[in-house]
PDB file of C-alpha atoms in Angstrom:
ATOM      1  CA  MET Z   8       0.362  -0.090   0.200  1.00  0.00           C
ATOM      2  CA  SER Z   9       1.664   2.953  -1.176  1.00  0.00           C
ATOM      3  CA  TRP Z  10       1.726   5.897   1.619  1.00  0.00           C
ATOM      4  CA  LEU Z  11       2.186  10.039   0.712  1.00  0.00           C
ATOM      5  CA  TRP Z  12       4.864   9.745   4.106  1.00  0.00           C
ATOM      6  CA  GLN Z  13       7.170   6.649   4.242  1.00  0.00           C
ATOM      7  CA  PRO Z  14      10.403   9.667   2.993  1.00  0.00           C
ATOM      8  CA  TYR Z  15       9.141  11.304   6.535  1.00  0.00           C
ATOM      9  CA  LEU Z  16       9.602   8.287   8.557  1.00  0.00           C
ATOM     10  CA  ASP Z  17      12.292   6.755   6.514  1.00  0.00           C
ATOM     11  CA  HIS Z  18      14.595  10.271   6.691  1.00  0.00           C
ATOM     12  CA  ALA Z  19      13.415  10.634  11.051  1.00  0.00           C
ATOM     13  CA  ARG Z  20      14.154   7.097  12.203  1.00  0.00           C
ATOM     14  CA  GLU Z  21      18.105   7.143  10.169  1.00  0.00           C
ATOM     15  CA  ARG Z  22      18.651  10.306  11.637  1.00  0.00           C
ATOM     16  CA  LEU Z  23      17.881   8.817  15.253  1.00  0.00           C
ATOM     17  CA  GLN Z  24      19.647   6.234  14.428  1.00  0.00           C
ATOM     18  CA  ALA Z  25      22.921   8.719  13.349  1.00  0.00           C
ATOM     19  CA  ARG Z  26      22.298  11.186  16.215  1.00  0.00           C
ATOM     20  CA  LEU Z  27      20.934   9.459  19.350  1.00  0.00           C
ATOM     21  CA  ARG Z  28      23.081   7.921  21.871  1.00  0.00           C
ATOM     22  CA  ASN Z  29      22.363   3.441  23.163  1.00  0.00           C
ATOM     23  CA  VAL Z  30      19.416   3.875  20.410  1.00  0.00           C
ATOM     24  CA  GLN Z  31      16.676  -0.153  21.573  1.00  0.00           C
ATOM     25  CA  PRO Z  32      13.316  -0.088  20.734  1.00  0.00           C
ATOM     26  CA  TYR Z  33      10.392   1.002  23.510  1.00  0.00           C
ATOM     27  CA  PRO Z  34       8.255  -1.664  24.043  1.00  0.00           C
ATOM     28  CA  ILE Z  35       4.963  -1.146  22.325  1.00  0.00           C
ATOM     29  CA  PRO Z  36       1.952  -2.783  23.760  1.00  0.00           C
ATOM     30  CA  GLU Z  37       0.792  -6.309  21.880  1.00  0.00           C
ATOM     31  CA  GLY Z  38      -2.044  -4.687  19.805  1.00  0.00           C
ATOM     32  CA  PHE Z  39      -0.929  -1.720  18.672  1.00  0.00           C
ATOM     33  CA  ASP Z  40       1.579  -3.129  16.547  1.00  0.00           C
ATOM     34  CA  GLU Z  41      -0.749  -3.304  13.228  1.00  0.00           C
ATOM     35  CA  ARG Z  42      -3.705  -3.362  12.752  1.00  0.00           C
ATOM     36  CA  ARG Z  43      -5.838  -3.499   9.902  1.00  0.00           C
ATOM     37  CA  ALA Z  44     -10.172  -2.668   8.939  1.00  0.00           C
ATOM     38  CA  ARG Z  45     -12.258  -2.559   6.023  1.00  0.00           C
ATOM     39  CA  THR Z  46     -14.110   0.646   5.570  1.00  0.00           C
ATOM     40  CA  GLY Z  47     -16.486   3.247   3.356  1.00  0.00           C
ATOM     41  CA  SER Z  48     -18.953   0.799   1.053  1.00  0.00           C
ATOM     42  CA  LYS Z  49     -19.676  -3.090  -0.188  1.00  0.00           C
ATOM     43  CA  ALA Z  50     -19.860  -1.485  -3.825  1.00  0.00           C
ATOM     44  CA  ARG Z  51     -16.079   0.504  -2.842  1.00  0.00           C
ATOM     45  CA  PRO Z  52     -14.272  -0.953   0.097  1.00  0.00           C
ATOM     46  CA  VAL Z  53     -11.291   0.467   1.263  1.00  0.00           C
ATOM     47  CA  ASP Z  54      -8.712  -1.003   3.294  1.00  0.00           C
ATOM     48  CA  VAL Z  55      -6.721   0.929   5.864  1.00  0.00           C
ATOM     49  CA  VAL Z  56      -3.821  -0.388   7.669  1.00  0.00           C
ATOM     50  CA  THR Z  57      -2.439   0.955  11.485  1.00  0.00           C
ATOM     51  CA  ARG Z  58       0.861   0.736  12.204  1.00  0.00           C
ATOM     52  CA  SER Z  59       3.506   2.451  15.003  1.00  0.00           C
ATOM     53  CA  TRP Z  60       7.093   2.359  15.185  1.00  0.00           C
ATOM     54  CA  ALA Z  61       9.098   3.279  18.768  1.00  0.00           C
ATOM     55  CA  VAL Z  62      12.715   3.941  20.483  1.00  0.00           C
ATOM     56  CA  GLN Z  63      14.252   5.355  22.538  1.00  0.00           C
ATOM     57  CA  ALA Z  64      17.376   6.572  24.102  1.00  0.00           C
ATOM     58  CA  GLN Z  65      19.803   8.392  26.323  1.00  0.00           C
ATOM     59  CA  GLY Z  66      17.632  11.730  27.334  1.00  0.00           C
ATOM     60  CA  ILE Z  67      14.425  10.014  25.297  1.00  0.00           C
ATOM     61  CA  ARG Z  68      12.589   8.110  27.083  1.00  0.00           C
ATOM     62  CA  GLN Z  69      10.451   7.294  24.210  1.00  0.00           C
ATOM     63  CA  ALA Z  70      10.293   8.551  20.537  1.00  0.00           C
ATOM     64  CA  ARG Z  71       7.761   7.175  18.306  1.00  0.00           C
ATOM     65  CA  ALA Z  72       5.240   7.527  15.256  1.00  0.00           C
ATOM     66  CA  ALA Z  73       1.669   6.366  14.777  1.00  0.00           C
ATOM     67  CA  CYS Z  74       1.470   4.691  11.143  1.00  0.00           C
ATOM     68  CA  VAL Z  75      -2.157   5.942   8.876  1.00  0.00           C
ATOM     69  CA  ALA Z  76      -3.250   4.619   5.441  1.00  0.00           C
ATOM     70  CA  ALA Z  77      -5.337   3.594   3.585  1.00  0.00           C
ATOM     71  CA  THR Z  78      -6.349   2.417  -0.099  1.00  0.00           C
ATOM     72  CA  ASN Z  79      -8.511   5.203  -0.969  1.00  0.00           C
ATOM     73  CA  PRO Z  80      -6.055   7.121  -0.889  1.00  0.00           C
ATOM     74  CA  ALA Z  81      -6.464   9.858   1.422  1.00  0.00           C
ATOM     75  CA  PRO Z  82      -6.549   9.274   4.827  1.00  0.00           C
ATOM     76  CA  GLN Z  83      -2.858   9.101   5.061  1.00  0.00           C
ATOM     77  CA  VAL Z  84      -1.345  10.284   8.451  1.00  0.00           C
ATOM     78  CA  LEU Z  85       2.624  10.307   9.910  1.00  0.00           C
ATOM     79  CA  ASN Z  86       1.673  11.194  13.777  1.00  0.00           C
ATOM     80  CA  PHE Z  87       5.790  11.422  14.814  1.00  0.00           C
ATOM     81  CA  VAL Z  88       6.736  12.795  18.860  1.00  0.00           C
ATOM     82  CA  ILE Z  89       9.806  12.844  20.372  1.00  0.00           C
ATOM     83  CA  ASN Z  90       9.057  12.696  24.506  1.00  0.00           C
ATOM     84  CA  PRO Z  91      12.297  13.409  26.237  1.00  0.00           C
ATOM     85  CA  HIS Z  92      13.462  12.016  29.195  1.00  0.00           C
ATOM     86  CA  TYR Z  93      12.244  14.691  31.835  1.00  0.00           C
ATOM     87  CA  HIS Z  94      15.596  14.062  33.377  1.00  0.00           C
ATOM     88  CA  TYR Z  95      16.866  17.021  30.392  1.00  0.00           C
ATOM     89  CA  GLU Z  96      16.182  20.061  29.590  1.00  0.00           C
ATOM     90  CA  LEU Z  97      14.355  19.723  26.016  1.00  0.00           C
ATOM     91  CA  PRO Z  98      11.204  20.564  24.445  1.00  0.00           C
ATOM     92  CA  PHE Z  99       8.922  17.911  23.045  1.00  0.00           C
ATOM     93  CA  PHE Z 100       9.401  17.041  19.015  1.00  0.00           C
ATOM     94  CA  GLY Z 101       6.238  17.163  17.419  1.00  0.00           C
ATOM     95  CA  ALA Z 102       5.188  16.565  13.087  1.00  0.00           C
ATOM     96  CA  ASP Z 103       2.220  15.719  12.165  1.00  0.00           C
ATOM     97  CA  LEU Z 104       1.541  14.905   8.847  1.00  0.00           C
ATOM     98  CA  VAL Z 105      -2.147  14.588   7.651  1.00  0.00           C
ATOM     99  CA  THR Z 106      -3.424  13.539   4.064  1.00  0.00           C
ATOM    100  CA  LEU Z 107      -7.562  13.383   3.996  1.00  0.00           C
ATOM    101  CA  PRO Z 108     -10.934  14.222   1.081  1.00  0.00           C
ATOM    102  CA  GLY Z 109      -9.920  17.665   1.993  1.00  0.00           C
ATOM    103  CA  GLY Z 110      -6.243  17.914   1.568  1.00  0.00           C
ATOM    104  CA  HIS Z 111      -2.953  18.121   3.700  1.00  0.00           C
ATOM    105  CA  LEU Z 112      -2.782  19.784   7.349  1.00  0.00           C
ATOM    106  CA  LEU Z 113       0.669  19.699   8.364  1.00  0.00           C
ATOM    107  CA  ALA Z 114       2.651  20.810  11.516  1.00  0.00           C
ATOM    108  CA  LEU Z 115       6.109  21.329  12.965  1.00  0.00           C
ATOM    109  CA  ASP Z 116       7.431  22.368  16.413  1.00  0.00           C
ATOM    110  CA  LEU Z 117       9.791  21.666  19.008  1.00  0.00           C
ATOM    111  CA  GLN Z 118       6.734  22.263  21.677  1.00  0.00           C
ATOM    112  CA  PRO Z 119       7.560  23.582  24.940  1.00  0.00           C
ATOM    113  CA  VAL Z 120       7.513  21.614  28.316  1.00  0.00           C
ATOM    114  CA  LEU Z 121       7.199  25.299  30.791  1.00  0.00           C
ATOM    115  CA  LYS Z 122       6.413  27.195  27.968  1.00  0.00           C
ATOM    116  CA  GLN Z 123       5.886  31.118  30.111  1.00  0.00           C
ATOM    117  CA  ASP Z 124       9.633  29.148  32.271  1.00  0.00           C
ATOM    118  CA  GLU Z 125      12.385  31.577  30.490  1.00  0.00           C
ATOM    119  CA  ARG Z 126      15.172  29.176  31.747  1.00  0.00           C
ATOM    120  CA  HIS Z 127      13.587  26.504  29.202  1.00  0.00           C
ATOM    121  CA  THR Z 128      12.305  28.261  26.290  1.00  0.00           C
ATOM    122  CA  GLY Z 129      14.818  30.946  25.865  1.00  0.00           C
ATOM    123  CA  PRO Z 130      18.454  28.244  24.477  1.00  0.00           C
ATOM    124  CA  VAL Z 131      15.492  26.622  22.422  1.00  0.00           C
ATOM    125  CA  TRP Z 132      13.339  29.828  20.734  1.00  0.00           C
ATOM    126  CA  GLU Z 133      16.603  31.457  20.126  1.00  0.00           C
ATOM    127  CA  ARG Z 134      17.755  28.427  17.559  1.00  0.00           C
ATOM    128  CA  LEU Z 135      14.325  27.700  16.706  1.00  0.00           C
ATOM    129  CA  GLU Z 136      13.628  31.215  15.090  1.00  0.00           C
ATOM    130  CA  PRO Z 137      15.580  31.277  12.908  1.00  0.00           C
ATOM    131  CA  VAL Z 138      14.276  28.555  11.413  1.00  0.00           C
ATOM    132  CA  PHE Z 139      10.598  29.184  11.223  1.00  0.00           C
ATOM    133  CA  GLN Z 140      11.812  32.264   9.313  1.00  0.00           C
ATOM    134  CA  ARG Z 141      12.611  30.467   6.535  1.00  0.00           C
ATOM    135  CA  TRP Z 142      10.045  28.346   6.220  1.00  0.00           C
ATOM    136  CA  ARG Z 143       7.737  30.527   7.785  1.00  0.00           C
ATOM    137  CA  PRO Z 144       7.082  33.184   4.566  1.00  0.00           C
ATOM    138  CA  LEU Z 145       7.569  29.366   2.014  1.00  0.00           C
ATOM    139  CA  LEU Z 146       3.657  28.429   3.368  1.00  0.00           C
ATOM    140  CA  PRO Z 147       0.045  29.465   3.620  1.00  0.00           C
ATOM    141  CA  ASP Z 148      -0.709  29.346   7.620  1.00  0.00           C
ATOM    142  CA  GLY Z 149      -3.259  27.489   8.506  1.00  0.00           C
ATOM    143  CA  GLY Z 150      -5.072  28.975  10.655  1.00  0.00           C
ATOM    144  CA  PRO Z 151      -5.705  30.149  14.751  1.00  0.00           C
ATOM    145  CA  ILE Z 152      -5.795  27.573  17.113  1.00  0.00           C
ATOM    146  CA  PRO Z 153      -8.192  27.330  20.141  1.00  0.00           C
ATOM    147  CA  MET Z 154      -6.385  29.633  23.167  1.00  0.00           C
ATOM    148  CA  GLU Z 155      -6.812  26.348  24.886  1.00  0.00           C
ATOM    149  CA  ALA Z 156      -3.621  24.753  22.521  1.00  0.00           C
ATOM    150  CA  GLU Z 157      -1.239  27.757  23.001  1.00  0.00           C
ATOM    151  CA  PRO Z 158       0.143  26.341  25.971  1.00  0.00           C
ATOM    152  CA  TYR Z 159       0.906  23.937  24.291  1.00  0.00           C
ATOM    153  CA  PHE Z 160       2.642  24.834  20.918  1.00  0.00           C
ATOM    154  CA  SER Z 161       5.811  27.195  20.589  1.00  0.00           C
ATOM    155  CA  ALA Z 162       6.384  30.392  18.837  1.00  0.00           C
ATOM    156  CA  GLY Z 163       7.807  28.441  16.250  1.00  0.00           C
ATOM    157  CA  PHE Z 164       4.548  26.695  15.257  1.00  0.00           C
ATOM    158  CA  LEU Z 165       4.996  25.616  11.865  1.00  0.00           C
ATOM    159  CA  TRP Z 166       0.968  25.396  10.651  1.00  0.00           C
ATOM    160  CA  THR Z 167      -0.212  25.203   7.442  1.00  0.00           C
ATOM    161  CA  ARG Z 168      -3.086  24.032   5.561  1.00  0.00           C
ATOM    162  CA  LEU Z 169      -2.308  23.090   1.381  1.00  0.00           C
ATOM    163  CA  PRO Z 170      -4.663  21.299  -1.090  1.00  0.00           C
ATOM    164  CA  LEU Z 171      -3.888  18.167  -2.809  1.00  0.00           C
ATOM    165  CA  GLY Z 172      -1.856  17.831  -5.567  1.00  0.00           C
ATOM    166  CA  GLU Z 173       0.631  20.355  -4.070  1.00  0.00           C
ATOM    167  CA  ASP Z 174       3.443  17.558  -4.375  1.00  0.00           C
ATOM    168  CA  ALA Z 175       6.272  20.742  -5.254  1.00  0.00           C
ATOM    169  CA  LEU Z 176       5.965  22.485  -2.147  1.00  0.00           C
ATOM    170  CA  LEU Z 177       5.944  19.232   0.048  1.00  0.00           C
ATOM    171  CA  LYS Z 178       9.147  17.973  -1.310  1.00  0.00           C
ATOM    172  CA  GLU Z 179      10.848  21.878  -1.999  1.00  0.00           C
ATOM    173  CA  VAL Z 180       9.569  23.239   1.529  1.00  0.00           C
ATOM    174  CA  VAL Z 181       7.423  21.120   3.953  1.00  0.00           C
ATOM    175  CA  PHE Z 182      10.088  18.026   3.853  1.00  0.00           C
ATOM    176  CA  PRO Z 183      13.230  20.240   3.500  1.00  0.00           C
ATOM    177  CA  ALA Z 184      11.506  21.370   6.254  1.00  0.00           C
ATOM    178  CA  PHE Z 185      10.272  18.790   8.865  1.00  0.00           C
ATOM    179  CA  GLN Z 186      14.276  17.434   8.134  1.00  0.00           C
ATOM    180  CA  GLU Z 187      16.027  20.506   9.572  1.00  0.00           C
ATOM    181  CA  TYR Z 188      13.186  20.449  12.635  1.00  0.00           C
ATOM    182  CA  LEU Z 189      14.077  16.954  13.295  1.00  0.00           C
ATOM    183  CA  GLU Z 190      17.982  18.134  13.273  1.00  0.00           C
ATOM    184  CA  LEU Z 191      17.787  21.193  15.653  1.00  0.00           C
ATOM    185  CA  TYR Z 192      16.303  18.877  17.776  1.00  0.00           C
ATOM    186  CA  LEU Z 193      18.611  15.838  17.639  1.00  0.00           C
ATOM    187  CA  ASP Z 194      21.566  18.657  18.789  1.00  0.00           C
ATOM    188  CA  LEU Z 195      19.145  19.522  21.942  1.00  0.00           C
ATOM    189  CA  ALA Z 196      19.212  16.580  22.530  1.00  0.00           C
ATOM    190  CA  ALA Z 197      23.268  15.770  21.690  1.00  0.00           C
ATOM    191  CA  ASP Z 198      24.367  19.118  23.701  1.00  0.00           C
ATOM    192  CA  ALA Z 199      21.223  18.267  26.861  1.00  0.00           C
ATOM    193  CA  GLU Z 200      22.694  17.446  30.228  1.00  0.00           C
ATOM    194  CA  PRO Z 201      20.769  16.156  33.152  1.00  0.00           C
ATOM    195  CA  VAL Z 202      19.279  18.082  34.969  1.00  0.00           C
ATOM    196  CA  SER Z 203      19.094  18.343  39.352  1.00  0.00           C
ATOM    197  CA  ASN Z 204      16.265  16.202  40.569  1.00  0.00           C
ATOM    198  CA  HIS Z 205      13.956  19.530  41.927  1.00  0.00           C
ATOM    199  CA  ARG Z 206      14.064  20.066  37.943  1.00  0.00           C
ATOM    200  CA  ALA Z 207      13.155  17.574  37.217  1.00  0.00           C
ATOM    201  CA  ARG Z 208      10.238  16.919  39.193  1.00  0.00           C
ATOM    202  CA  GLN Z 209       9.019  20.116  37.676  1.00  0.00           C
ATOM    203  CA  LEU Z 210       9.426  19.132  34.306  1.00  0.00           C
ATOM    204  CA  LEU Z 211       7.298  15.965  34.834  1.00  0.00           C
ATOM    205  CA  ALA Z 212       4.940  17.731  35.461  1.00  0.00           C
ATOM    206  CA  GLY Z 213       4.677  20.271  32.242  1.00  0.00           C
ATOM    207  CA  GLN Z 214       5.328  16.841  30.838  1.00  0.00           C
ATOM    208  CA  ARG Z 215       2.478  15.397  32.509  1.00  0.00           C
ATOM    209  CA  ARG Z 216       0.283  18.593  31.578  1.00  0.00           C
ATOM    210  CA  TYR Z 217       1.430  18.374  28.166  1.00  0.00           C
ATOM    211  CA  THR Z 218       0.197  14.742  27.861  1.00  0.00           C
ATOM    212  CA  ASP Z 219      -3.230  14.887  28.850  1.00  0.00           C
ATOM    213  CA  TYR Z 220      -3.849  17.644  27.064  1.00  0.00           C
ATOM    214  CA  ARG Z 221      -3.004  15.946  24.714  1.00  0.00           C
ATOM    215  CA  ALA Z 222      -4.439  12.770  25.337  1.00  0.00           C
ATOM    216  CA  GLU Z 223      -7.584  14.222  25.875  1.00  0.00           C
ATOM    217  CA  LYS Z 224      -8.171  16.060  22.766  1.00  0.00           C
ATOM    218  CA  ASP Z 225      -6.166  13.441  19.819  1.00  0.00           C
ATOM    219  CA  PRO Z 226      -7.576  14.903  16.447  1.00  0.00           C
ATOM    220  CA  ALA Z 227      -7.231  11.394  15.206  1.00  0.00           C
ATOM    221  CA  ARG Z 228      -9.586   9.325  18.150  1.00  0.00           C
ATOM    222  CA  GLY Z 229     -13.066  10.250  15.322  1.00  0.00           C
ATOM    223  CA  MET Z 230     -11.559   8.700  13.304  1.00  0.00           C
ATOM    224  CA  LEU Z 231      -8.646   5.342  14.462  1.00  0.00           C
ATOM    225  CA  SER Z 232     -12.636   4.999  16.012  1.00  0.00           C
ATOM    226  CA  ARG Z 233     -14.248   4.997  13.128  1.00  0.00           C
ATOM    227  CA  PHE Z 234     -11.660   1.844  12.065  1.00  0.00           C
ATOM    228  CA  TYR Z 235     -11.173  -0.150  14.954  1.00  0.00           C
ATOM    229  CA  GLY Z 236     -13.842   0.555  17.385  1.00  0.00           C
ATOM    230  CA  VAL Z 237     -14.087   2.958  20.879  1.00  0.00           C
ATOM    231  CA  GLU Z 238     -12.252   0.879  23.003  1.00  0.00           C
ATOM    232  CA  TRP Z 239      -9.222  -0.109  21.446  1.00  0.00           C
ATOM    233  CA  THR Z 240      -8.447   2.588  20.094  1.00  0.00           C
ATOM    234  CA  GLU Z 241      -8.738   4.086  23.630  1.00  0.00           C
ATOM    235  CA  ALA Z 242      -5.751   1.826  24.337  1.00  0.00           C
ATOM    236  CA  TYR Z 243      -3.735   2.643  22.297  1.00  0.00           C
ATOM    237  CA  ILE Z 244      -5.005   6.718  22.817  1.00  0.00           C
ATOM    238  CA  HIS Z 245      -3.218   5.829  26.742  1.00  0.00           C
ATOM    239  CA  ASP Z 246      -1.088   2.880  26.357  1.00  0.00           C
ATOM    240  CA  PHE Z 247       1.733   3.856  23.485  1.00  0.00           C
ATOM    241  CA  LEU Z 248       0.276   7.859  22.108  1.00  0.00           C
ATOM    242  CA  PHE Z 249       0.703   9.508  25.053  1.00  0.00           C
ATOM    243  CA  ASP Z 250       1.857   6.594  28.190  1.00  0.00           C
ATOM    244  CA  LEU Z 251       3.662   8.669  30.638  1.00  0.00           C
ATOM    245  CA  PRO Z 252       3.125   7.056  33.787  1.00  0.00           C
ATOM    246  CA  ARG Z 253       1.524   8.483  36.761  1.00  0.00           C
ATOM    247  CA  SER Z 254       3.843   8.025  39.060  1.00  0.00           C
ATOM    248  CA  PRO Z 255       7.574   6.961  38.364  1.00  0.00           C
ATOM    249  CA  GLU Z 256      10.587   7.916  40.135  1.00  0.00           C
ATOM    250  CA  VAL Z 257      12.545  10.758  39.754  1.00  0.00           C
TER     251      VAL Z 257
END
C-alpha cells in the first residue's frame, strides 16, 4: 500500500539512529504494532492499516510514530513525536502530517514543556526562530489554534493547510522543513545534560500536563474509532501514544 509520508519516517528513523546514543526498541503493547480494517461501502471498500514504531535512547523516553494509510488514497497520516526524559531540559518534538480528502494539514514544532519558563524556552527559541522564519513565508498560514492549546506550542509552530496536488511544496518546502526541525531537535538532545531532581520534578509536571492534554484532545480519536472501535482506540491513545507513567520515580 502506497504511503505518502514514508520518506519522512525513513529519514527520521535514520537520523535518530545516527545522532542519538544508546538507541533501543521501545516496547509497543501487544495489538498496537499493526491493525487493519475495511471501511467504505460494499461497492467501494477501502482498506486501512495503522502501524506503530518506537525507540528510546539516552535523554529520550520515547520517540514514536503512528502511521495510517488507506487505499482511497486518504487518509494518510504520520504522527511523529519525540518525548524527552524528564531528567533532561528538552522540549517535545512534534510532527503531524495529515492527508484527508479535503487536503493536507501539516504541523511542525519543538513544543515546550514549560512555556512560561525562560530557562526552558530561551535556549530553544533562539535556535528555532531562524529556522521558523526561513520556512514560514513559503507556506500559507494554517489559521488560529484554540486558546486552550496555546500553552503547548512554541512561537516557532509551523502550521499550514495545503490543497491536494501541491507536490512541489511538499517536496521543496515541507520535507526540508521537517528535516531541519528534526535536526535542530537532535542538536539540542546531543547537548542536553541531566538536571537536578528538583528541576526534573518541574519538567515531569509539565510533561504530564502536555500528555494529558494531548490524550484528551487527540484529533485522530474519531477517525481511529470509526476504523477500529472505541475500546481499541482509547487503549492505543493512553497506553501507547501518550503513555507517560502516572507516578514514575524521580
